[in-house]
mmCIF file of C-alpha atoms in Angstrom:
data_model
loop_
_atom_site.group_PDB
_atom_site.id
_atom_site.type_symbol
_atom_site.label_atom_id
_atom_site.label_comp_id
_atom_site.label_asym_id
_atom_site.label_seq_id
_atom_site.Cartn_x
_atom_site.Cartn_y
_atom_site.Cartn_z
ATOM 1 C CA LEU A 1 -0.018 0.224 0.020
ATOM 2 C CA TYR A 2 2.560 2.316 0.853
ATOM 3 C CA PRO A 3 5.617 3.579 -1.185
ATOM 4 C CA GLU A 4 9.039 3.201 -0.407
ATOM 5 C CA ALA A 5 10.515 6.222 1.161
ATOM 6 C CA ALA A 6 13.921 7.759 -0.782
ATOM 7 C CA THR A 7 14.030 11.245 0.912
ATOM 8 C CA HIS A 8 16.699 12.806 1.217
ATOM 9 C CA PRO A 9 15.073 16.750 2.392
ATOM 10 C CA GLY A 10 16.970 19.516 1.241
ATOM 11 C CA GLU A 11 17.229 23.248 1.960
ATOM 12 C CA VAL A 12 14.199 25.457 3.906
ATOM 13 C CA VAL A 13 11.657 25.379 1.662
ATOM 14 C CA LEU A 14 8.789 26.399 3.943
ATOM 15 C CA SER A 15 8.970 28.256 7.615
ATOM 16 C CA ALA A 16 5.783 29.239 10.038
ATOM 17 C CA ARG A 17 6.795 31.597 12.260
ATOM 18 C CA GLY A 18 4.000 31.960 15.231
ATOM 19 C CA LEU A 19 1.592 30.733 12.748
ATOM 20 C CA THR A 20 -2.237 31.596 14.934
ATOM 21 C CA GLY A 21 -5.221 30.925 13.595
ATOM 22 C CA GLN A 22 -8.916 29.838 15.457
ATOM 23 C CA VAL A 23 -7.526 26.918 17.275
ATOM 24 C CA ALA A 24 -3.880 26.720 15.993
ATOM 25 C CA ASP A 25 -1.620 29.072 18.547
ATOM 26 C CA GLY A 26 2.010 30.762 17.730
ATOM 27 C CA LEU A 27 3.053 27.592 15.259
ATOM 28 C CA ASP A 28 6.522 27.146 14.503
ATOM 29 C CA PHE A 29 7.987 24.813 11.752
ATOM 30 C CA GLU A 30 9.881 24.993 9.136
ATOM 31 C CA VAL A 31 9.176 21.987 5.908
ATOM 32 C CA HIS A 32 12.217 21.059 3.828
ATOM 33 C CA LYS A 33 12.373 20.639 -0.218
ATOM 34 C CA GLY A 34 11.190 17.345 -0.860
ATOM 35 C CA GLU A 35 10.301 15.926 1.902
ATOM 36 C CA ILE A 36 6.404 14.953 3.276
ATOM 37 C CA VAL A 37 5.410 16.643 6.712
ATOM 38 C CA GLY A 38 2.472 15.043 8.215
ATOM 39 C CA LEU A 39 -0.551 17.090 10.859
ATOM 40 C CA ALA A 40 -1.606 14.855 13.260
ATOM 41 C CA GLY A 41 -3.679 14.703 16.327
ATOM 42 C CA LEU A 42 -7.113 14.095 18.004
ATOM 43 C CA VAL A 43 -10.321 15.927 16.445
ATOM 44 C CA GLY A 44 -10.421 19.686 17.427
ATOM 45 C CA MET A 45 -6.534 20.012 18.014
ATOM 46 C CA GLY A 46 -5.670 22.045 15.257
ATOM 47 C CA GLN A 47 -3.672 20.252 12.612
ATOM 48 C CA ASN A 48 -6.203 20.442 10.022
ATOM 49 C CA GLU A 49 -6.843 23.998 10.476
ATOM 50 C CA VAL A 50 -2.780 24.380 8.929
ATOM 51 C CA PRO A 51 -3.070 23.671 5.562
ATOM 52 C CA TYR A 52 -5.959 26.535 5.060
ATOM 53 C CA LEU A 53 -4.177 28.548 7.135
ATOM 54 C CA LEU A 54 -1.005 28.186 4.876
ATOM 55 C CA PHE A 55 -2.668 28.752 1.479
ATOM 56 C CA GLY A 56 -4.681 31.864 3.339
ATOM 57 C CA ALA A 57 -7.860 30.142 2.946
ATOM 58 C CA THR A 58 -8.437 30.732 6.351
ATOM 59 C CA ARG A 59 -7.474 33.666 8.001
ATOM 60 C CA ALA A 60 -5.155 33.528 9.858
ATOM 61 C CA ARG A 61 -4.559 35.829 12.869
ATOM 62 C CA HIS A 62 -1.241 36.296 13.587
ATOM 63 C CA GLY A 63 1.848 34.935 12.430
ATOM 64 C CA GLU A 64 4.367 34.743 9.308
ATOM 65 C CA ILE A 65 5.164 32.549 6.483
ATOM 66 C CA VAL A 66 8.231 32.460 4.764
ATOM 67 C CA LEU A 67 8.140 30.955 1.505
ATOM 68 C CA GLY A 68 11.345 30.780 -0.738
ATOM 69 C CA GLY A 69 12.940 33.750 0.926
ATOM 70 C CA ARG A 70 9.361 35.876 0.649
ATOM 71 C CA THR A 71 8.247 36.555 4.250
ATOM 72 C CA MET A 72 4.167 37.213 4.184
ATOM 73 C CA ALA A 73 2.585 38.467 6.930
ATOM 74 C CA ALA A 74 -0.077 35.111 7.780
ATOM 75 C CA ALA A 75 -3.147 37.626 8.418
ATOM 76 C CA GLN A 76 -2.987 39.071 5.188
ATOM 77 C CA LEU A 77 -2.370 35.897 3.235
ATOM 78 C CA THR A 78 -4.968 35.376 0.019
ATOM 79 C CA PRO A 79 -5.407 31.976 -2.048
ATOM 80 C CA GLU A 80 -4.056 33.699 -4.969
ATOM 81 C CA HIS A 81 -0.760 35.183 -2.984
ATOM 82 C CA ALA A 82 -0.569 31.732 -2.051
ATOM 83 C CA ALA A 83 -0.265 30.121 -5.598
ATOM 84 C CA ALA A 84 1.774 32.854 -6.938
ATOM 85 C CA ALA A 85 4.381 32.495 -4.258
ATOM 86 C CA GLY A 86 4.202 28.360 -5.409
ATOM 87 C CA MET A 87 1.489 26.783 -2.984
ATOM 88 C CA ALA A 88 -0.938 24.330 -4.183
ATOM 89 C CA LEU A 89 -4.164 23.384 -1.453
ATOM 90 C CA VAL A 90 -6.474 20.398 -1.896
ATOM 91 C CA PRO A 91 -9.115 20.531 1.015
ATOM 92 C CA GLY A 92 -10.499 17.856 2.348
ATOM 93 C CA ASP A 93 -13.861 18.433 1.422
ATOM 94 C CA ARG A 94 -13.637 17.138 -1.830
ATOM 95 C CA LEU A 95 -17.274 18.020 -3.994
ATOM 96 C CA GLY A 96 -17.755 21.170 -1.624
ATOM 97 C CA ALA A 97 -14.168 22.963 -1.823
ATOM 98 C CA SER A 98 -11.300 21.084 -3.967
ATOM 99 C CA GLY A 99 -13.965 20.502 -6.888
ATOM 100 C CA ILE A 100 -17.032 21.483 -8.042
ATOM 101 C CA GLY A 101 -19.511 18.187 -8.350
ATOM 102 C CA HIS A 102 -22.028 19.394 -10.902
ATOM 103 C CA LEU A 103 -19.225 20.217 -13.047
ATOM 104 C CA THR A 104 -17.734 18.113 -15.542
ATOM 105 C CA VAL A 105 -13.555 16.517 -14.859
ATOM 106 C CA ARG A 106 -12.363 18.857 -17.774
ATOM 107 C CA ASP A 107 -13.746 22.001 -15.953
ATOM 108 C CA ASN A 108 -12.259 20.854 -12.285
ATOM 109 C CA VAL A 109 -8.756 20.027 -13.575
ATOM 110 C CA SER A 110 -8.047 22.604 -16.207
ATOM 111 C CA LEU A 111 -9.049 25.195 -13.709
ATOM 112 C CA PRO A 112 -5.418 26.152 -12.280
ATOM 113 C CA VAL A 113 -4.356 26.514 -15.959
ATOM 114 C CA LEU A 114 -7.463 27.168 -17.877
ATOM 115 C CA SER A 115 -5.123 30.543 -19.712
ATOM 116 C CA ARG A 116 -2.839 28.529 -21.105
ATOM 117 C CA PHE A 117 -5.871 27.129 -23.256
ATOM 118 C CA PHE A 118 -6.830 30.661 -24.585
ATOM 119 C CA SER A 119 -5.414 31.811 -27.965
ATOM 120 C CA HIS A 120 -6.156 35.699 -29.073
ATOM 121 C CA GLY A 121 -9.081 35.740 -26.962
ATOM 122 C CA VAL A 122 -10.441 32.100 -28.085
ATOM 123 C CA LEU A 123 -10.399 29.255 -25.779
ATOM 124 C CA SER A 124 -9.292 26.213 -27.589
ATOM 125 C CA SER A 125 -11.697 23.172 -26.304
ATOM 126 C CA ARG A 126 -9.623 20.681 -27.946
ATOM 127 C CA GLN A 127 -6.488 21.871 -26.176
ATOM 128 C CA GLU A 128 -8.015 21.543 -22.876
ATOM 129 C CA HIS A 129 -9.794 18.328 -23.353
ATOM 130 C CA GLU A 130 -6.333 16.657 -24.201
ATOM 131 C CA HIS A 131 -4.924 18.119 -21.765
ATOM 132 C CA VAL A 132 -7.161 16.648 -19.623
ATOM 133 C CA ALA A 133 -7.225 13.571 -20.915
ATOM 134 C CA LYS A 134 -3.726 12.554 -20.461
ATOM 135 C CA LEU A 135 -3.680 13.753 -17.089
ATOM 136 C CA LEU A 136 -6.166 11.109 -16.238
ATOM 137 C CA VAL A 137 -4.561 8.528 -17.946
ATOM 138 C CA SER A 138 -1.803 8.852 -16.310
ATOM 139 C CA TYR A 139 -3.314 9.479 -12.824
ATOM 140 C CA GLY A 140 -5.527 6.593 -13.595
ATOM 141 C CA VAL A 141 -8.653 8.132 -13.273
ATOM 142 C CA ARG A 142 -11.793 5.897 -14.181
ATOM 143 C CA PRO A 143 -13.486 6.510 -16.096
ATOM 144 C CA PRO A 144 -10.250 8.665 -18.277
ATOM 145 C CA SER A 145 -13.478 10.919 -19.832
ATOM 146 C CA PRO A 146 -12.976 14.616 -19.010
ATOM 147 C CA ASP A 147 -16.720 15.104 -20.037
ATOM 148 C CA HIS A 148 -17.894 12.647 -17.168
ATOM 149 C CA LEU A 149 -19.503 15.058 -13.960
ATOM 150 C CA LEU A 150 -17.144 15.259 -11.318
ATOM 151 C CA HIS A 151 -19.615 13.632 -9.014
ATOM 152 C CA THR A 152 -20.382 10.127 -10.973
ATOM 153 C CA LEU A 153 -17.040 9.116 -9.816
ATOM 154 C CA SER A 154 -16.302 7.703 -7.148
ATOM 155 C CA GLY A 155 -14.336 8.553 -3.993
ATOM 156 C CA GLY A 156 -10.778 7.139 -4.861
ATOM 157 C CA HIS A 157 -11.041 8.870 -8.667
ATOM 158 C CA GLN A 158 -12.162 11.583 -7.498
ATOM 159 C CA GLN A 159 -9.158 12.485 -5.178
ATOM 160 C CA LYS A 160 -6.881 11.120 -7.817
ATOM 161 C CA ALA A 161 -8.306 13.779 -10.506
ATOM 162 C CA LEU A 162 -8.105 16.844 -7.983
ATOM 163 C CA LEU A 163 -4.510 15.541 -7.274
ATOM 164 C CA ALA A 164 -3.994 15.542 -11.022
ATOM 165 C CA LYS A 165 -5.056 19.281 -10.730
ATOM 166 C CA GLY A 166 -2.628 20.739 -8.110
ATOM 167 C CA LEU A 167 0.289 18.591 -8.909
ATOM 168 C CA GLN A 168 0.290 19.793 -12.634
ATOM 169 C CA LEU A 169 1.044 23.173 -11.544
ATOM 170 C CA GLY A 170 4.186 21.915 -10.181
ATOM 171 C CA PRO A 171 4.217 23.441 -7.131
ATOM 172 C CA ALA A 172 7.242 24.149 -4.858
ATOM 173 C CA VAL A 173 4.510 23.508 -1.682
ATOM 174 C CA PHE A 174 1.787 20.602 -1.910
ATOM 175 C CA LEU A 175 -0.989 21.056 0.799
ATOM 176 C CA LEU A 176 -3.639 18.624 1.897
ATOM 177 C CA ASP A 177 -6.224 17.784 4.233
ATOM 178 C CA GLU A 178 -7.491 14.135 5.024
ATOM 179 C CA PRO A 179 -6.234 12.981 1.280
ATOM 180 C CA SER A 180 -6.888 9.500 1.122
ATOM 181 C CA GLN A 181 -10.767 9.724 3.717
ATOM 182 C CA GLY A 182 -13.066 7.650 2.037
ATOM 183 C CA VAL A 183 -10.756 6.070 -0.674
ATOM 184 C CA ASP A 184 -10.661 2.919 -1.346
ATOM 185 C CA ILE A 185 -7.085 1.288 -1.058
ATOM 186 C CA GLY A 186 -6.254 1.048 -4.866
ATOM 187 C CA ALA A 187 -6.763 4.194 -4.969
ATOM 188 C CA ARG A 188 -4.990 5.494 -1.755
ATOM 189 C CA LYS A 189 -1.841 3.335 -2.879
ATOM 190 C CA GLU A 190 -2.075 5.086 -6.144
ATOM 191 C CA ILE A 191 -2.424 7.973 -4.561
ATOM 192 C CA PHE A 192 0.480 7.979 -1.766
ATOM 193 C CA ALA A 193 2.868 6.791 -4.739
ATOM 194 C CA ARG A 194 2.225 10.110 -6.505
ATOM 195 C CA MET A 195 2.481 11.853 -3.666
ATOM 196 C CA ARG A 196 5.721 10.153 -2.739
ATOM 197 C CA ALA A 197 6.730 11.375 -6.795
ATOM 198 C CA ALA A 198 6.128 14.498 -6.229
ATOM 199 C CA ALA A 199 8.198 14.833 -3.306
ATOM 200 C CA ASP A 200 11.212 12.706 -4.832
ATOM 201 C CA ASP A 201 10.716 15.343 -7.750
ATOM 202 C CA GLY A 202 11.333 18.249 -4.753
ATOM 203 C CA THR A 203 7.905 19.290 -4.557
ATOM 204 C CA SER A 204 7.510 20.118 -0.456
ATOM 205 C CA ILE A 205 4.653 18.341 0.788
ATOM 206 C CA VAL A 206 2.155 18.720 3.993
ATOM 207 C CA MET A 207 -0.663 16.855 4.669
ATOM 208 C CA ALA A 208 -3.364 16.775 7.594
ATOM 209 C CA SER A 209 -4.690 13.575 8.327
ATOM 210 C CA SER A 210 -6.712 11.443 10.974
ATOM 211 C CA ASP A 211 -5.318 7.856 9.736
ATOM 212 C CA PHE A 212 -2.362 7.048 11.779
ATOM 213 C CA GLU A 213 -1.465 4.153 9.549
ATOM 214 C CA ASP A 214 -0.690 6.638 6.874
ATOM 215 C CA LEU A 215 1.050 9.469 8.426
ATOM 216 C CA ALA A 216 3.340 6.625 10.255
ATOM 217 C CA HIS A 217 4.082 5.040 6.363
ATOM 218 C CA VAL A 218 3.765 7.943 3.842
ATOM 219 C CA CYS A 219 5.354 10.629 5.936
ATOM 220 C CA ASP A 220 9.408 11.507 6.733
ATOM 221 C CA ARG A 221 8.017 13.698 9.911
ATOM 222 C CA VAL A 222 4.623 14.158 12.178
ATOM 223 C CA LEU A 223 4.042 17.049 14.047
ATOM 224 C CA VAL A 224 1.971 16.740 16.758
ATOM 225 C CA PHE A 225 -1.014 18.818 18.291
ATOM 226 C CA ARG A 226 -2.337 19.224 21.265
ATOM 227 C CA HIS A 227 -4.828 22.059 21.541
ATOM 228 C CA GLY A 228 -3.918 24.117 18.988
ATOM 229 C CA ARG A 229 0.486 23.958 19.666
ATOM 230 C CA LEU A 230 2.816 21.392 18.780
ATOM 231 C CA ALA A 231 3.498 18.819 21.407
ATOM 232 C CA SER A 232 6.484 16.681 19.567
ATOM 233 C CA GLU A 233 7.486 15.803 16.673
ATOM 234 C CA LEU A 234 8.519 12.555 15.303
ATOM 235 C CA ALA A 235 10.824 11.185 12.423
ATOM 236 C CA GLY A 236 12.481 8.019 11.940
ATOM 237 C CA ASP A 237 13.107 5.209 13.535
ATOM 238 C CA GLY A 238 10.733 7.007 16.539
ATOM 239 C CA LEU A 239 7.873 7.277 14.105
ATOM 240 C CA THR A 240 5.644 4.516 13.967
ATOM 241 C CA HIS A 241 1.986 3.885 13.815
ATOM 242 C CA ASP A 242 1.738 2.981 17.843
ATOM 243 C CA ARG A 243 4.375 5.564 18.997
ATOM 244 C CA LEU A 244 1.982 8.324 16.838
ATOM 245 C CA ILE A 245 -1.099 7.046 18.621
ATOM 246 C CA GLU A 246 1.037 6.779 22.487
ATOM 247 C CA GLN A 247 1.529 10.621 21.466
ATOM 248 C CA CYS A 248 -1.822 12.024 20.348
ATOM 249 C CA TYR A 249 -3.339 10.409 22.792
ATOM 250 C CA SER A 250 -0.965 11.495 25.838
ATOM 251 C CA SER A 251 -1.321 14.849 24.153
ATOM 252 C CA ALA A 252 -5.005 15.269 25.019
#
């Protein structure tokens, strides 16, 4: 189910300094190039808020975010600013925030790159269709038809299509919330393989998940949250399923 970790993290790509939201409180952490960092904790401890704070999708109250040497005030960050700085986000709500269920897969996947298919103010539907069709085949989305409505796909294939939507941008930092929730085993394997391949290519990944097994096997490091604050960090031989459970429940 899980890909082999063969990462050699590079320089620091993303830093959070004093990041504070509704639950998250004064967070300081760094993410290195090419690593997968997990965010863990019991429900309501603040870990699921972090991807949205980093992307400006949830308004922060305080703190700074440093990406690629550029310092941004977290309270003033917007998704437009985050995307321009090299971040992409796949929210946990697949049909409400990450995608639009009643639109086609083509409409959903091509949205971030739609400008590529305009020439002299005219949209080339053929080029858009071909681009999305290739992505669906590459990511194993079934059926690989750009014209299917997103909500007609299974949860796993919806998630793979939305993963393609974000990774086609080649983001420096890829943010995910509950990437395997409601996804069958086969699709999970493909999703994790894509995430590891992206990390091996230099993308830094931050994923919040309630699945301790996934976190233990997919991530290079996991940050454990307690009441909005960082309680511990697990990595290497210390990053195991049992150790994560112990840390999360002792944090309570």
